[in-house]
XYZ file of C-alpha atoms in Angstrom:
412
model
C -9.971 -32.109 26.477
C -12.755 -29.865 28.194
C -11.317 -28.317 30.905
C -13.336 -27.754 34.311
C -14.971 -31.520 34.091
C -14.969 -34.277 37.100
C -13.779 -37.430 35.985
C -17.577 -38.747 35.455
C -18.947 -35.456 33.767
C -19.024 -35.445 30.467
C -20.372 -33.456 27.704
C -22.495 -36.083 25.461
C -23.298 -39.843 27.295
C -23.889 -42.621 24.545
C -25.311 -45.417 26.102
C -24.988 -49.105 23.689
C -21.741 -49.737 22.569
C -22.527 -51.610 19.171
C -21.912 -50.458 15.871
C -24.201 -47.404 16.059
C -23.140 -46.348 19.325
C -19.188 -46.804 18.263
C -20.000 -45.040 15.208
C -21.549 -42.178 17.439
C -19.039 -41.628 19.793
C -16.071 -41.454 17.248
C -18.382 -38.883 15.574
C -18.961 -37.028 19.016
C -15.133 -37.976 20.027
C -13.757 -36.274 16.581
C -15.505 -33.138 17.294
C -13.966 -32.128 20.321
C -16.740 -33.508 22.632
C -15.878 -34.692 26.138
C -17.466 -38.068 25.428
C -18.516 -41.722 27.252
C -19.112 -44.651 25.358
C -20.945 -47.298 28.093
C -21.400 -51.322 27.017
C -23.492 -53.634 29.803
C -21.869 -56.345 28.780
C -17.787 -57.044 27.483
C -17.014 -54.871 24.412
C -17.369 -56.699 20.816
C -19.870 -59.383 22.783
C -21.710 -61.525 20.753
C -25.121 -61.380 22.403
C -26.610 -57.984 19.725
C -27.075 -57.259 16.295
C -23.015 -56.290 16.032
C -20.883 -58.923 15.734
C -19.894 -61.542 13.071
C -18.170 -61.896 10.073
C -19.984 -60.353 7.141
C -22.424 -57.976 6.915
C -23.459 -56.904 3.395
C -23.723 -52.854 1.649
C -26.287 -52.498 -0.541
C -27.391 -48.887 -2.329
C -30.303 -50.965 -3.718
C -33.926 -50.737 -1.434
C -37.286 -50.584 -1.978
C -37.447 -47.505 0.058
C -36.057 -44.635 -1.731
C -35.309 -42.797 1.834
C -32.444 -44.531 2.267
C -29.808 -43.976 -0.704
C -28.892 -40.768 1.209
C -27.925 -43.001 3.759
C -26.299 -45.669 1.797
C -24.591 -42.979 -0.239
C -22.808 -41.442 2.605
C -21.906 -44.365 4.410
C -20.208 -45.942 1.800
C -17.811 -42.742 1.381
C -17.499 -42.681 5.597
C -16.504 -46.054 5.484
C -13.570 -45.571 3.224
C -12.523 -42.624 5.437
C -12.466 -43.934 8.624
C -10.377 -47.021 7.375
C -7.728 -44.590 6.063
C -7.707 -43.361 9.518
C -7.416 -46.044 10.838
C -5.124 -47.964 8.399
C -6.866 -50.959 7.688
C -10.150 -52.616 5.651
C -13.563 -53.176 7.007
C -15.268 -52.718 3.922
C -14.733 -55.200 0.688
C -16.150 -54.036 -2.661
C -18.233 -56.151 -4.297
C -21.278 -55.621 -7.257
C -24.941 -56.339 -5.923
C -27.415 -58.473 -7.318
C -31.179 -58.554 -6.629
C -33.370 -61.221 -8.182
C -36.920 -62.140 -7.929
C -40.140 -63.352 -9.847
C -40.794 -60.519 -12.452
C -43.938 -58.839 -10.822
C -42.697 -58.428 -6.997
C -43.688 -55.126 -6.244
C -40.977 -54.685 -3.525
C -38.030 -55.407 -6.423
C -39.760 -53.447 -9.079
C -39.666 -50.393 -6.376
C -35.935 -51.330 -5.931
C -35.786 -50.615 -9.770
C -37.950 -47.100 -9.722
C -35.704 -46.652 -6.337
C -32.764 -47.041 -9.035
C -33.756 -44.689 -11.315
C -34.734 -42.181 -9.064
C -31.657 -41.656 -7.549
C -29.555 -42.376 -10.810
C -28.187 -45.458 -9.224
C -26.468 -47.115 -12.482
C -28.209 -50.646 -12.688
C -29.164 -53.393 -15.547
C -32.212 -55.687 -15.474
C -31.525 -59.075 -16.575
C -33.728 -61.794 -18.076
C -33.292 -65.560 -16.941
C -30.609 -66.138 -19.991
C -28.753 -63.063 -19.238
C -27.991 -63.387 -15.756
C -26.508 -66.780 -16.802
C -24.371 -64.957 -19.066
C -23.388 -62.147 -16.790
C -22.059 -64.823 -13.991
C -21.094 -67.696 -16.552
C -23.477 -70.132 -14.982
C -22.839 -69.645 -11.214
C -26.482 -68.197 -10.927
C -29.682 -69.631 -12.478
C -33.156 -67.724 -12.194
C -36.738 -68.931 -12.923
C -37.818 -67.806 -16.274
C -40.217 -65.683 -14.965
C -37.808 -63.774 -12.600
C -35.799 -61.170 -13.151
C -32.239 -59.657 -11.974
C -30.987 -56.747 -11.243
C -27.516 -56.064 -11.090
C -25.921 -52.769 -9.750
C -22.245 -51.889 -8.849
C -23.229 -50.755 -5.358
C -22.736 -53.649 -3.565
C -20.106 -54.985 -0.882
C -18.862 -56.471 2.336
C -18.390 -55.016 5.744
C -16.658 -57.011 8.528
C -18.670 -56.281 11.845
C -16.668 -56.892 14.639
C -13.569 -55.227 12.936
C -15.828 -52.280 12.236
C -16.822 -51.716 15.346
C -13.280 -52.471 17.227
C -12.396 -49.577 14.806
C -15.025 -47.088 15.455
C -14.019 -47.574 19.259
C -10.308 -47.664 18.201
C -10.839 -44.198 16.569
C -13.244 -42.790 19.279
C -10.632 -43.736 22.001
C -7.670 -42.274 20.111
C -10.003 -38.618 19.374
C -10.033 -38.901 23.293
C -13.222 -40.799 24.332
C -13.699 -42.391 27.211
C -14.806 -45.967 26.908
C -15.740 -48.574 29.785
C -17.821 -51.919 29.184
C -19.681 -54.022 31.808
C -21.413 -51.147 33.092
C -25.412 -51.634 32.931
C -27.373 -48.599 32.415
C -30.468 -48.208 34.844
C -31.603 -44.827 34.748
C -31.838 -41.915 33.249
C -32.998 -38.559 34.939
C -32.605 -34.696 34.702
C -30.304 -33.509 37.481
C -30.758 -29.695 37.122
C -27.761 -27.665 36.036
C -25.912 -30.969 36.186
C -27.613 -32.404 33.208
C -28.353 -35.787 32.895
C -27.659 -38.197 35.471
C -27.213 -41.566 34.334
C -27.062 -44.747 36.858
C -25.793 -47.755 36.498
C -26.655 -50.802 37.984
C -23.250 -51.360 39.679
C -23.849 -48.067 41.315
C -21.763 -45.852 39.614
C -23.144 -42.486 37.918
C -22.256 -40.412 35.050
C -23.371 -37.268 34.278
C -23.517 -35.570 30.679
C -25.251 -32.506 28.714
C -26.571 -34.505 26.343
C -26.996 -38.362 26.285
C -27.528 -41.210 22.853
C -29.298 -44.002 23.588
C -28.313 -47.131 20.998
C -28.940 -50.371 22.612
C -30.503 -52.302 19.974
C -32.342 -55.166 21.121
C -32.811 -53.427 24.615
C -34.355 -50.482 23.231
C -37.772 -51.280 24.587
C -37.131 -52.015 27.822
C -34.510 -49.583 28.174
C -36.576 -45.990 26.982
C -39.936 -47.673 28.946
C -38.064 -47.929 32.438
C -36.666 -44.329 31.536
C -39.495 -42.641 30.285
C -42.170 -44.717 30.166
C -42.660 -44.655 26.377
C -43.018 -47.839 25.038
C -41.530 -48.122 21.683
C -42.732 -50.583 19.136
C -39.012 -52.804 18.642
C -39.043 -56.360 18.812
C -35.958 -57.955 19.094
C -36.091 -61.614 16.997
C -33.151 -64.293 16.945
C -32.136 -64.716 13.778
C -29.816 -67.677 12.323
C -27.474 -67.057 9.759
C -26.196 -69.675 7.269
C -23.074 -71.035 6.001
C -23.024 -73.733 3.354
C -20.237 -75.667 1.725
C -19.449 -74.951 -2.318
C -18.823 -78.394 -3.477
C -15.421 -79.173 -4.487
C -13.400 -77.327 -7.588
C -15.927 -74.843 -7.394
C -14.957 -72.475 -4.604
C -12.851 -69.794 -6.404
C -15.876 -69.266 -8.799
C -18.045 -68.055 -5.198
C -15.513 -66.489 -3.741
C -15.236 -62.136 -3.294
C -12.857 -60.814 -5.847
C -14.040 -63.116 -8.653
C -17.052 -60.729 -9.954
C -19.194 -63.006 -7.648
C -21.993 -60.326 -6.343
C -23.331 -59.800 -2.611
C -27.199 -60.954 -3.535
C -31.169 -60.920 -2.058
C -33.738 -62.784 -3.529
C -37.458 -61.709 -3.085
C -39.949 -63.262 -2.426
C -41.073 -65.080 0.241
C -39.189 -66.090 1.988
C -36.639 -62.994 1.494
C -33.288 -64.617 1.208
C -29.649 -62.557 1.017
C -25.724 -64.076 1.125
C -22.207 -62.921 0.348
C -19.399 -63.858 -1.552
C -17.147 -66.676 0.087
C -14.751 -64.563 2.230
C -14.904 -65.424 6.031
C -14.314 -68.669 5.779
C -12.555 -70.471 2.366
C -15.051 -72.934 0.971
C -18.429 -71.799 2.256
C -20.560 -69.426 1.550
C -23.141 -67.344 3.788
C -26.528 -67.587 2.463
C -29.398 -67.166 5.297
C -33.419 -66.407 5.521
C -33.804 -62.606 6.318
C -35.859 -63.422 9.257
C -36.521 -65.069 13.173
C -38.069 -65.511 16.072
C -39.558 -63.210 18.507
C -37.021 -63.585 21.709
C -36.288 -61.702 24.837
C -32.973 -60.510 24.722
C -32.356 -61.963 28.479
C -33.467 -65.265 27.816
C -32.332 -66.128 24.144
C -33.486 -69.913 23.265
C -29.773 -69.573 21.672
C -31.042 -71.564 18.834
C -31.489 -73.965 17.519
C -33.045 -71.928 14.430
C -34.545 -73.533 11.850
C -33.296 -74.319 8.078
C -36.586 -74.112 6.103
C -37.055 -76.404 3.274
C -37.259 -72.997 1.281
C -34.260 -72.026 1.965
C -32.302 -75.373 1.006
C -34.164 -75.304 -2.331
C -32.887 -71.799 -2.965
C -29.261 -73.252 -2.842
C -29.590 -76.359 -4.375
C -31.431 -74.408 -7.772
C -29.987 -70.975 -7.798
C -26.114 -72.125 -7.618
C -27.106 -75.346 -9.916
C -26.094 -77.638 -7.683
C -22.419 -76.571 -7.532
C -23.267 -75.880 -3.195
C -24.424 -78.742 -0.982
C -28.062 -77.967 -0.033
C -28.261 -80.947 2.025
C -27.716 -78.656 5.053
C -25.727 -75.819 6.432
C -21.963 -76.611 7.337
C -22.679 -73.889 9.979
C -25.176 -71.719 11.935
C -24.671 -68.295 13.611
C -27.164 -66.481 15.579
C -27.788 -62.753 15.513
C -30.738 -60.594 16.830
C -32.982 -58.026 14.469
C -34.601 -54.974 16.412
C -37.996 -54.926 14.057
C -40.027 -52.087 14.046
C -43.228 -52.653 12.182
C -42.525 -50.961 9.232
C -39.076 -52.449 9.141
C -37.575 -48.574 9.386
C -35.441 -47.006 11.804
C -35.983 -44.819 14.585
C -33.819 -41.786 15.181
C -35.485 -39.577 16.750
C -35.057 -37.169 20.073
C -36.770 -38.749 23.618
C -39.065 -35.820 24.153
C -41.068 -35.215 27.176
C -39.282 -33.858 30.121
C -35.772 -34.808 27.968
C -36.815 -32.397 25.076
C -33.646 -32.925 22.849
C -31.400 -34.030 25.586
C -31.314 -37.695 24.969
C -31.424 -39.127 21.568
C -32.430 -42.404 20.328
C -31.250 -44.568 17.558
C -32.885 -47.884 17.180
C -35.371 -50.270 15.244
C -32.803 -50.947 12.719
C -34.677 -53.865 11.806
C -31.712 -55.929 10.280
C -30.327 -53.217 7.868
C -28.736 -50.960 9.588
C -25.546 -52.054 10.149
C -24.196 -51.290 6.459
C -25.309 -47.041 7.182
C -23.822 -46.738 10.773
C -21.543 -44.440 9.583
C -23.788 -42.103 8.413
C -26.120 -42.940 11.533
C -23.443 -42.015 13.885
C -22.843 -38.852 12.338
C -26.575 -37.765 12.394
C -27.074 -38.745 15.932
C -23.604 -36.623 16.740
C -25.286 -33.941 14.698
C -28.942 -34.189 16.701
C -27.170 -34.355 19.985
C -25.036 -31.330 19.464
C -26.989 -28.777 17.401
C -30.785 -30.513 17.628
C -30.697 -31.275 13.924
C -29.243 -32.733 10.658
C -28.416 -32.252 7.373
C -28.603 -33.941 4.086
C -31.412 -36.565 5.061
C -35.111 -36.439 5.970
C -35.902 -37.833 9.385
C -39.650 -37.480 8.700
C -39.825 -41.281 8.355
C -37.677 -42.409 11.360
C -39.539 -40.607 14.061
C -40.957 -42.324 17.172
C -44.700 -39.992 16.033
C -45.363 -42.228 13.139
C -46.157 -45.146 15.318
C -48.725 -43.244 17.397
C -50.654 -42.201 13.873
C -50.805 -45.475 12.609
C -49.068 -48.443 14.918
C -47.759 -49.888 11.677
C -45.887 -46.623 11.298
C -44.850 -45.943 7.666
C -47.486 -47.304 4.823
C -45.631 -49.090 2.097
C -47.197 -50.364 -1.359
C -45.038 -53.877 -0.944
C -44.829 -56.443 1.037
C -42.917 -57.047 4.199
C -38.990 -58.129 3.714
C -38.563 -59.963 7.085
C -40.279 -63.612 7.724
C -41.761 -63.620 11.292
C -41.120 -67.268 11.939
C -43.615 -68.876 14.687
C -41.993 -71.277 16.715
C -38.556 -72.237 16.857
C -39.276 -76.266 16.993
């Protein structure tokens, strides 16, 4: 512990305490930093992009910015659940399928190769084969199957990250709503909350995913191009004497399809019998008035079931529907970046994760420790996460595929 500190000075602030910011302050915590983790609502709450049962790791994107990421995370998960002493993180193979000339699944495959990511490419009869029948493609799709897949269980993972923050010494209190943020002189930062209190800290991280926007306008003015949507995520029942063949452990893959619309799903795991298979999309929402619902089950999307698994799921509908919010940018890529301005490199922001993030917090946390503490990172280019792409073209980074998320219009 720092000596010489008041009980509310402290040397790095992070402000959000979801995954990333969890992630963050263990990093910040580990290293020997004096550090406050603040939530505005109860810890592990259910209103972000954090909680849940599954989320799904994946080393195989379009983008190829992002295997550094991927790459890294998957080792930091590993290590922070031997610290900790038990799983988050459930191996599991990836498959991606889709019709034979999408652009955004033959970049996964150059994506692949680039990085010398070990992968096959399947035709229709082979991907029968390779699952014995659980998975039927279109002839004219194709499948791509790589051993870089897996589960992650969300609210564990981030009980765990605060678990292991709190036990490196970090100070962590929920229900307190950030309101400000301001330069103090030699004090720092001053941040304000809205029950009165204030904290002050050297540095501050600013992860409060689907308040991003409203959050870095009030402080700053800047207003950054997130969107939060309300997304609805899908649980459908395997039909009877078939559930062991879906089920994690059984050389059943985590999977995306794409195409439009973009679908993903895991292996049966959180709950025996069903399995999670949802629309990589939503609705536009405000974070403070949610329509909660009720999210709608596209025709698409019950199609998808009923022909990929060959009937072995009921399509009919889904035995059960959890919401989540996305923070979309409009490239659908992060941004980690530092404030600027009259902040300079004292507050750091790591947002827009755009429904993919979750599965690289690790890595995310450590590089937003790293910015916060020394003003840079190593071992990834942050080129295509900063806020200055958005100002050069507001679509921010150009891609040669189409967009992975469905915007949905109208939640009727």
């Amino acid at each position: 512990m720092n000596m010489g500190y008041s009980d509310n000075e402290f040397d790095v602030i992070v402000v959000g305490a979801g995954v990333m910011g969890s992630s963050t302050a263990y990093q910040l915590a580990k290293r020997g930093q004096k550090t406050l983790l603040l939530e505005q609502f109860d810890f592990l709450h259910h209103r972000g992009s954090s909680h849940g049962e599954s989320r799904t790791i994946r080393a195989t994107y379009p983008e190829d910015y992002y295997f550094g990421l991927v790459d890294e995370s998957y080792r930091l998960w590993e290590q922070a659940q031997s610290e900790i002493g038990f799983k988050v993180y459930f191996k599991a193979q990836q498959f991606d399928m889709g019709p034979s000339d999408a652009k955004s699944l033959l970049s996964v495959i150059s994506t692949c190769r680039k990085n010398g990511i070990p992968y096959q490419v399947l035709d229709h009869r082979q991907v029968a084969e390779r699952f014995s029948g659980r998975i039927d493609i279109p002839e004219d799709w194709i499948g791509v199957s790589c051993e870089l897949g897996g589960i992650i269980k969300p609210t564990k993972a981030v009980s765990m990250f605060q678990m292991l923050a709190f036990k490196n010494g970090a100070c962590l209190k929920d229900n307190i709503k950030v309101v400000s943020i301001n330069k103090d002189g030699d004090r720092g930062l001053k941040v304000a909350a809205s029950n009165g209190e204030i904290f002050w800290g050297k540095k501050c991280v600013v992860t409060v995913g689907g308040w991003m926007r409203n959050l870095v306008k009030t402080v700053c003015g800047i207003e950054l191009p997130i969107q939060p949507l309300e997304t609805n995520v899908c649980y459908w029942r395997i039909k009877d004497g078939h559930e062991v063949e879906y089920a994690i452990g059984n050389d059943f893959p985590t999977f995306a399809s794409y195409g439009h619309p973009y679908i993903y799903g895991t292996p049966s795991l959180e709950y025996p019998g069903l399995i999670k298979v949802a629309v990589h999309g939503g609705y536009q929402c405000n974070p403070d008035k949610r329509p909660w619902g009720p999210g709608l089950v596209p025709d698409s999307l019950k199609q998808w079931v009923e022909q990929r698994f060959k009937g072995k799921v009921d399509s009919s509908k889904p035995v059960m529907t959890q919401l989540c919010v996305y923070s979309m940018t409009p490239d659908e890529d992060f941004v980690i970046d530092f404030l600027g301005g009259e902040f300079g490199n004292d507050v750091v922001i790591g947002g827009g994760f755009s429904g993919h993030g979750f599965k690289m917090s690790p890595a995310i946390g450590r590089i937003l420790a790293d910015l916060a503490l020394i003003g840079e990172t190593k071992g990834v280019e942050l080129k295509q996460f900063r806020i200055a792409r958005f100002e050069e073209n507001p679509r921010g980074n150009i891609k040669e595929y189409e967009d992975q998320v469905e915007l949905l219009k109208s939640t009727l």
